[in-house]
Amino acid sequence: MSIRIDRQRCIGCGKCAEICPGNLIVIDEDKKAFVRDPRDCWGCAACVKECKFSAIRYFLGAEIGGNGTTMYVEKENDEIMYWYFEKPSGEKEMIVQNLKDNTTY
Ligand code: SF4
Ligand code: SF4
């Protein structure tokens, strides 16, 4: 499994379920999202980007040196997204993405 959903943060808006290309996410009777069969998740991160409540964490795999690091996003508005990378120690790094200018590096 490459993602985990924080039930405390999830408000059950369903955006992640709509965007998942494999239809893997469903909203349960408590109005919380969960991954129906985590083994089928291929880690595209679409749901991570869609969640405005930072409820979905993406685990960076050992094959890219993740070492337990997780990734999540915070959106300031429709133009700015912050990508956070949090190590198991709690140390964080952040990248700012301008969504209006996605093709510039
Ligand atoms: S997008 Fe975030 S808040 Fe909305 S249902 Fe999914 S995990 Fe919950
Ligand atoms: S990472 Fe991609 S495949 Fe996995 S649950 Fe999220 S949207 Fe679906």
Short mmCIF file of N, CA and C and ligand atoms in Angstrom, two decimals:
data_model
loop_
_atom_site.label_atom_id
_atom_site.label_comp_id
_atom_site.label_asym_id
_atom_site.label_seq_id
_atom_site.Cartn_x
_atom_site.Cartn_y
_atom_site.Cartn_z
N MET A 1 0.84 -1.20 0.00
CA MET A 1 0.00 0.00 0.00
C MET A 1 0.87 1.24 0.00
N SER A 2 0.52 2.21 -0.83
CA SER A 2 1.36 3.39 -0.90
C SER A 2 0.70 4.63 -0.30
N ILE A 3 -0.58 4.55 0.07
CA ILE A 3 -1.20 5.71 0.71
C ILE A 3 -1.89 5.28 2.01
N ARG A 4 -2.10 6.28 2.87
CA ARG A 4 -2.89 6.04 4.09
C ARG A 4 -3.78 7.25 4.30
N ILE A 5 -5.04 7.01 4.66
CA ILE A 5 -5.99 8.10 4.86
C ILE A 5 -6.18 8.34 6.35
N ASP A 6 -6.00 9.59 6.75
CA ASP A 6 -6.17 10.00 8.14
C ASP A 6 -7.66 10.27 8.39
N ARG A 7 -8.29 9.40 9.14
CA ARG A 7 -9.74 9.51 9.36
C ARG A 7 -10.11 10.75 10.17
N GLN A 8 -9.18 11.23 10.98
CA GLN A 8 -9.47 12.45 11.76
C GLN A 8 -9.59 13.66 10.85
N ARG A 9 -8.76 13.70 9.82
CA ARG A 9 -8.76 14.85 8.91
C ARG A 9 -9.82 14.74 7.83
N CYS A 10 -10.16 13.52 7.46
CA CYS A 10 -11.09 13.31 6.34
C CYS A 10 -12.48 13.83 6.70
N ILE A 11 -13.07 14.62 5.77
CA ILE A 11 -14.43 15.11 5.98
C ILE A 11 -15.44 14.41 5.07
N GLY A 12 -14.95 13.42 4.32
CA GLY A 12 -15.86 12.63 3.49
C GLY A 12 -16.39 13.34 2.26
N CYS A 13 -15.61 14.30 1.73
CA CYS A 13 -16.09 15.07 0.56
C CYS A 13 -16.18 14.20 -0.70
N GLY A 14 -15.41 13.11 -0.74
CA GLY A 14 -15.50 12.19 -1.87
C GLY A 14 -14.65 12.55 -3.07
N LYS A 15 -13.88 13.64 -2.98
CA LYS A 15 -13.07 14.06 -4.14
C LYS A 15 -12.03 13.01 -4.52
N CYS A 16 -11.44 12.38 -3.52
CA CYS A 16 -10.41 11.37 -3.80
C CYS A 16 -11.03 10.17 -4.50
N ALA A 17 -12.24 9.80 -4.09
CA ALA A 17 -12.93 8.67 -4.72
C ALA A 17 -13.25 8.97 -6.18
N GLU A 18 -13.60 10.23 -6.45
CA GLU A 18 -13.92 10.61 -7.83
C GLU A 18 -12.70 10.57 -8.73
N ILE A 19 -11.55 10.95 -8.18
CA ILE A 19 -10.35 11.10 -9.02
C ILE A 19 -9.57 9.79 -9.19
N CYS A 20 -9.73 8.84 -8.28
CA CYS A 20 -8.91 7.61 -8.35
C CYS A 20 -9.21 6.86 -9.65
N PRO A 21 -8.21 6.67 -10.50
CA PRO A 21 -8.44 6.01 -11.79
C PRO A 21 -8.82 4.54 -11.66
N GLY A 22 -8.56 3.95 -10.51
CA GLY A 22 -8.90 2.54 -10.32
C GLY A 22 -10.16 2.32 -9.51
N ASN A 23 -10.86 3.41 -9.19
CA ASN A 23 -12.07 3.33 -8.33
C ASN A 23 -11.79 2.56 -7.04
N LEU A 24 -10.65 2.83 -6.44
CA LEU A 24 -10.25 2.06 -5.26
C LEU A 24 -10.73 2.67 -3.95
N ILE A 25 -11.12 3.96 -3.98
CA ILE A 25 -11.49 4.63 -2.74
C ILE A 25 -13.01 4.74 -2.63
N VAL A 26 -13.51 4.42 -1.47
CA VAL A 26 -14.95 4.53 -1.22
C VAL A 26 -15.15 5.30 0.09
N ILE A 27 -16.36 5.85 0.25
CA ILE A 27 -16.72 6.56 1.48
C ILE A 27 -17.57 5.61 2.32
N ASP A 28 -17.16 5.40 3.57
CA ASP A 28 -17.88 4.44 4.40
C ASP A 28 -19.09 5.08 5.10
N GLU A 29 -19.76 4.29 5.92
CA GLU A 29 -20.99 4.77 6.58
C GLU A 29 -20.72 5.89 7.59
N ASP A 30 -19.46 6.03 8.01
CA ASP A 30 -19.08 7.14 8.91
C ASP A 30 -18.64 8.38 8.13
N LYS A 31 -18.84 8.36 6.81
CA LYS A 31 -18.43 9.46 5.92
C LYS A 31 -16.92 9.69 5.97
N LYS A 32 -16.19 8.59 5.94
CA LYS A 32 -14.73 8.65 5.87
C LYS A 32 -14.27 7.81 4.68
N ALA A 33 -13.22 8.31 4.03
CA ALA A 33 -12.69 7.59 2.87
C ALA A 33 -11.79 6.44 3.31
N PHE A 34 -11.84 5.36 2.54
CA PHE A 34 -10.87 4.28 2.75
C PHE A 34 -10.58 3.59 1.42
N VAL A 35 -9.41 2.95 1.37
CA VAL A 35 -9.01 2.27 0.15
C VAL A 35 -9.56 0.85 0.19
N ARG A 36 -10.40 0.53 -0.78
CA ARG A 36 -11.10 -0.77 -0.80
C ARG A 36 -10.13 -1.94 -0.79
N ASP A 37 -9.20 -1.94 -1.70
CA ASP A 37 -8.19 -3.01 -1.72
C ASP A 37 -6.82 -2.37 -1.92
N PRO A 38 -6.11 -2.10 -0.84
CA PRO A 38 -4.83 -1.38 -0.92
C PRO A 38 -3.82 -2.02 -1.86
N ARG A 39 -3.91 -3.34 -2.05
CA ARG A 39 -2.94 -4.01 -2.93
C ARG A 39 -3.08 -3.57 -4.38
N ASP A 40 -4.26 -3.03 -4.73
CA ASP A 40 -4.48 -2.60 -6.10
C ASP A 40 -4.00 -1.18 -6.37
N CYS A 41 -3.65 -0.43 -5.32
CA CYS A 41 -3.19 0.95 -5.49
C CYS A 41 -1.81 0.95 -6.13
N TRP A 42 -1.66 1.69 -7.23
CA TRP A 42 -0.36 1.73 -7.90
C TRP A 42 0.37 3.04 -7.64
N GLY A 43 -0.13 3.82 -6.71
CA GLY A 43 0.62 4.99 -6.25
C GLY A 43 0.70 6.14 -7.22
N CYS A 44 -0.39 6.43 -7.92
CA CYS A 44 -0.35 7.53 -8.89
C CYS A 44 -0.36 8.90 -8.21
N ALA A 45 -0.80 8.95 -6.95
CA ALA A 45 -0.84 10.17 -6.13
C ALA A 45 -1.94 11.16 -6.53
N ALA A 46 -2.83 10.76 -7.44
CA ALA A 46 -3.92 11.66 -7.82
C ALA A 46 -4.77 12.03 -6.62
N CYS A 47 -5.05 11.07 -5.75
CA CYS A 47 -5.89 11.34 -4.58
C CYS A 47 -5.18 12.27 -3.60
N VAL A 48 -3.88 12.15 -3.50
CA VAL A 48 -3.10 13.01 -2.59
C VAL A 48 -3.24 14.46 -3.01
N LYS A 49 -3.13 14.70 -4.32
CA LYS A 49 -3.22 16.06 -4.86
C LYS A 49 -4.64 16.62 -4.73
N GLU A 50 -5.63 15.76 -4.76
CA GLU A 50 -7.02 16.21 -4.77
C GLU A 50 -7.52 16.59 -3.37
N CYS A 51 -6.95 16.00 -2.34
CA CYS A 51 -7.48 16.20 -0.98
C CYS A 51 -7.07 17.57 -0.43
N LYS A 52 -8.06 18.44 -0.21
CA LYS A 52 -7.80 19.79 0.30
C LYS A 52 -7.60 19.80 1.81
N PHE A 53 -7.75 18.64 2.43
CA PHE A 53 -7.68 18.59 3.89
C PHE A 53 -6.44 17.86 4.39
N SER A 54 -5.51 17.62 3.49
CA SER A 54 -4.23 16.97 3.83
C SER A 54 -4.46 15.65 4.58
N ALA A 55 -5.52 14.94 4.16
CA ALA A 55 -5.87 13.70 4.87
C ALA A 55 -5.20 12.47 4.29
N ILE A 56 -4.57 12.62 3.12
CA ILE A 56 -3.98 11.45 2.48
C ILE A 56 -2.46 11.57 2.46
N ARG A 57 -1.83 10.55 2.97
CA ARG A 57 -0.36 10.50 3.00
C ARG A 57 0.12 9.43 2.03
N TYR A 58 1.16 9.77 1.33
CA TYR A 58 1.75 8.88 0.34
C TYR A 58 3.10 8.41 0.86
N PHE A 59 3.31 7.12 0.90
CA PHE A 59 4.57 6.58 1.41
C PHE A 59 5.58 6.45 0.28
N LEU A 60 6.72 7.09 0.45
CA LEU A 60 7.77 7.00 -0.56
C LEU A 60 8.49 5.66 -0.38
N GLY A 61 8.53 4.90 -1.45
CA GLY A 61 9.03 3.54 -1.37
C GLY A 61 10.53 3.42 -1.14
N ALA A 62 10.92 2.23 -0.66
CA ALA A 62 12.33 1.96 -0.41
C ALA A 62 13.16 2.05 -1.68
N GLU A 63 12.52 1.74 -2.83
CA GLU A 63 13.26 1.74 -4.10
C GLU A 63 13.75 3.13 -4.51
N ILE A 64 13.14 4.18 -3.93
CA ILE A 64 13.64 5.53 -4.20
C ILE A 64 14.22 6.16 -2.94
N GLY A 65 14.55 5.33 -1.98
CA GLY A 65 15.21 5.82 -0.77
C GLY A 65 14.27 6.51 0.20
N GLY A 66 13.00 6.09 0.19
CA GLY A 66 12.00 6.75 1.03
C GLY A 66 12.28 6.68 2.52
N ASN A 67 12.76 5.53 3.00
CA ASN A 67 13.11 5.36 4.41
C ASN A 67 12.01 5.81 5.37
N GLY A 68 10.78 5.53 5.02
CA GLY A 68 9.67 5.88 5.90
C GLY A 68 9.14 7.28 5.71
N THR A 69 9.68 8.01 4.74
CA THR A 69 9.21 9.37 4.48
C THR A 69 7.82 9.34 3.85
N THR A 70 6.96 10.26 4.29
CA THR A 70 5.64 10.37 3.69
C THR A 70 5.49 11.73 3.02
N MET A 71 4.60 11.78 2.04
CA MET A 71 4.37 13.00 1.29
C MET A 71 2.89 13.36 1.40
N TYR A 72 2.60 14.64 1.58
CA TYR A 72 1.22 15.10 1.55
C TYR A 72 1.20 16.53 1.04
N VAL A 73 0.03 17.04 0.73
CA VAL A 73 -0.05 18.40 0.17
C VAL A 73 -0.95 19.28 1.02
N GLU A 74 -0.68 20.56 0.93
CA GLU A 74 -1.58 21.59 1.46
C GLU A 74 -1.83 22.57 0.34
N LYS A 75 -3.08 22.98 0.19
CA LYS A 75 -3.42 23.94 -0.85
C LYS A 75 -3.80 25.25 -0.19
N GLU A 76 -3.18 26.33 -0.67
CA GLU A 76 -3.52 27.64 -0.14
C GLU A 76 -4.77 28.16 -0.85
N ASN A 77 -4.83 27.91 -2.16
CA ASN A 77 -5.97 28.30 -2.99
C ASN A 77 -5.84 27.47 -4.27
N ASP A 78 -6.51 27.90 -5.34
CA ASP A 78 -6.43 27.14 -6.58
C ASP A 78 -5.13 27.38 -7.33
N GLU A 79 -4.27 28.26 -6.82
CA GLU A 79 -3.03 28.59 -7.52
C GLU A 79 -1.78 28.01 -6.88
N ILE A 80 -1.78 27.85 -5.58
CA ILE A 80 -0.55 27.43 -4.88
C ILE A 80 -0.77 26.13 -4.12
N MET A 81 0.13 25.18 -4.34
CA MET A 81 0.08 23.92 -3.59
C MET A 81 1.45 23.69 -2.95
N TYR A 82 1.42 23.29 -1.70
CA TYR A 82 2.66 22.98 -0.96
C TYR A 82 2.79 21.47 -0.84
N TRP A 83 3.92 20.97 -1.27
CA TRP A 83 4.22 19.54 -1.14
C TRP A 83 5.14 19.35 0.06
N TYR A 84 4.72 18.56 1.01
CA TYR A 84 5.53 18.31 2.20
C TYR A 84 6.08 16.88 2.17
N PHE A 85 7.31 16.77 2.61
CA PHE A 85 7.97 15.47 2.73
C PHE A 85 8.40 15.34 4.19
N GLU A 86 7.79 14.41 4.91
CA GLU A 86 8.03 14.29 6.34
C GLU A 86 8.73 12.97 6.66
N LYS A 87 9.89 13.09 7.28
CA LYS A 87 10.65 11.90 7.68
C LYS A 87 10.06 11.32 8.96
N PRO A 88 10.35 10.06 9.27
CA PRO A 88 9.85 9.48 10.52
C PRO A 88 10.27 10.29 11.75
N SER A 89 11.36 11.01 11.67
CA SER A 89 11.82 11.84 12.79
C SER A 89 10.96 13.08 12.99
N GLY A 90 10.11 13.39 12.01
CA GLY A 90 9.29 14.60 12.07
C GLY A 90 9.87 15.75 11.27
N GLU A 91 11.11 15.57 10.83
CA GLU A 91 11.75 16.61 10.00
C GLU A 91 11.01 16.74 8.67
N LYS A 92 10.76 17.99 8.23
CA LYS A 92 9.99 18.19 7.01
C LYS A 92 10.74 19.04 6.00
N GLU A 93 10.47 18.76 4.73
CA GLU A 93 10.91 19.63 3.66
C GLU A 93 9.68 19.97 2.84
N MET A 94 9.72 21.15 2.18
CA MET A 94 8.54 21.59 1.46
C MET A 94 8.91 22.16 0.10
N ILE A 95 8.08 21.86 -0.89
CA ILE A 95 8.24 22.41 -2.23
C ILE A 95 6.96 23.16 -2.57
N VAL A 96 7.11 24.36 -3.14
CA VAL A 96 5.94 25.15 -3.54
C VAL A 96 5.69 24.93 -5.02
N GLN A 97 4.44 24.64 -5.38
CA GLN A 97 4.08 24.47 -6.79
C GLN A 97 3.04 25.53 -7.16
N ASN A 98 3.35 26.29 -8.21
CA ASN A 98 2.39 27.25 -8.75
C ASN A 98 1.55 26.52 -9.78
N LEU A 99 0.29 26.27 -9.46
CA LEU A 99 -0.56 25.46 -10.32
C LEU A 99 -0.91 26.16 -11.63
N LYS A 100 -0.75 27.47 -11.67
CA LYS A 100 -1.04 28.21 -12.91
C LYS A 100 0.14 28.16 -13.87
N ASP A 101 1.26 27.66 -13.39
CA ASP A 101 2.48 27.71 -14.19
C ASP A 101 3.19 26.36 -14.11
N ASN A 102 2.44 25.29 -14.37
CA ASN A 102 2.94 23.94 -14.15
C ASN A 102 4.05 23.50 -15.07
N THR A 103 4.27 24.21 -16.18
CA THR A 103 5.25 23.74 -17.14
C THR A 103 6.61 24.39 -16.95
N THR A 104 6.75 25.25 -15.93
CA THR A 104 8.02 25.93 -15.71
C THR A 104 8.82 25.22 -14.61
N TYR A 105 10.11 24.99 -14.85
CA TYR A 105 10.98 24.35 -13.87
C TYR A 105 12.06 25.31 -13.40
S1 SF4 B 1 -10.51 14.09 -0.54
FE1 SF4 B 1 -9.66 14.04 1.56
S2 SF4 B 1 -11.33 14.84 2.86
FE2 SF4 B 1 -12.25 14.30 0.90
S3 SF4 B 1 -12.99 12.18 1.19
FE3 SF4 B 1 -10.91 12.05 0.33
S4 SF4 B 1 -9.55 11.87 2.10
FE4 SF4 B 1 -11.53 12.61 2.85
S1 SF4 B 2 -2.61 6.68 -5.30
FE1 SF4 B 2 -3.77 6.64 -7.26
S2 SF4 B 2 -4.38 4.49 -7.49
FE2 SF4 B 2 -3.77 4.76 -5.34
S3 SF4 B 2 -5.71 5.19 -4.26
FE3 SF4 B 2 -4.76 7.18 -4.81
S4 SF4 B 2 -5.67 7.76 -6.79
FE4 SF4 B 2 -6.08 5.56 -6.45
#
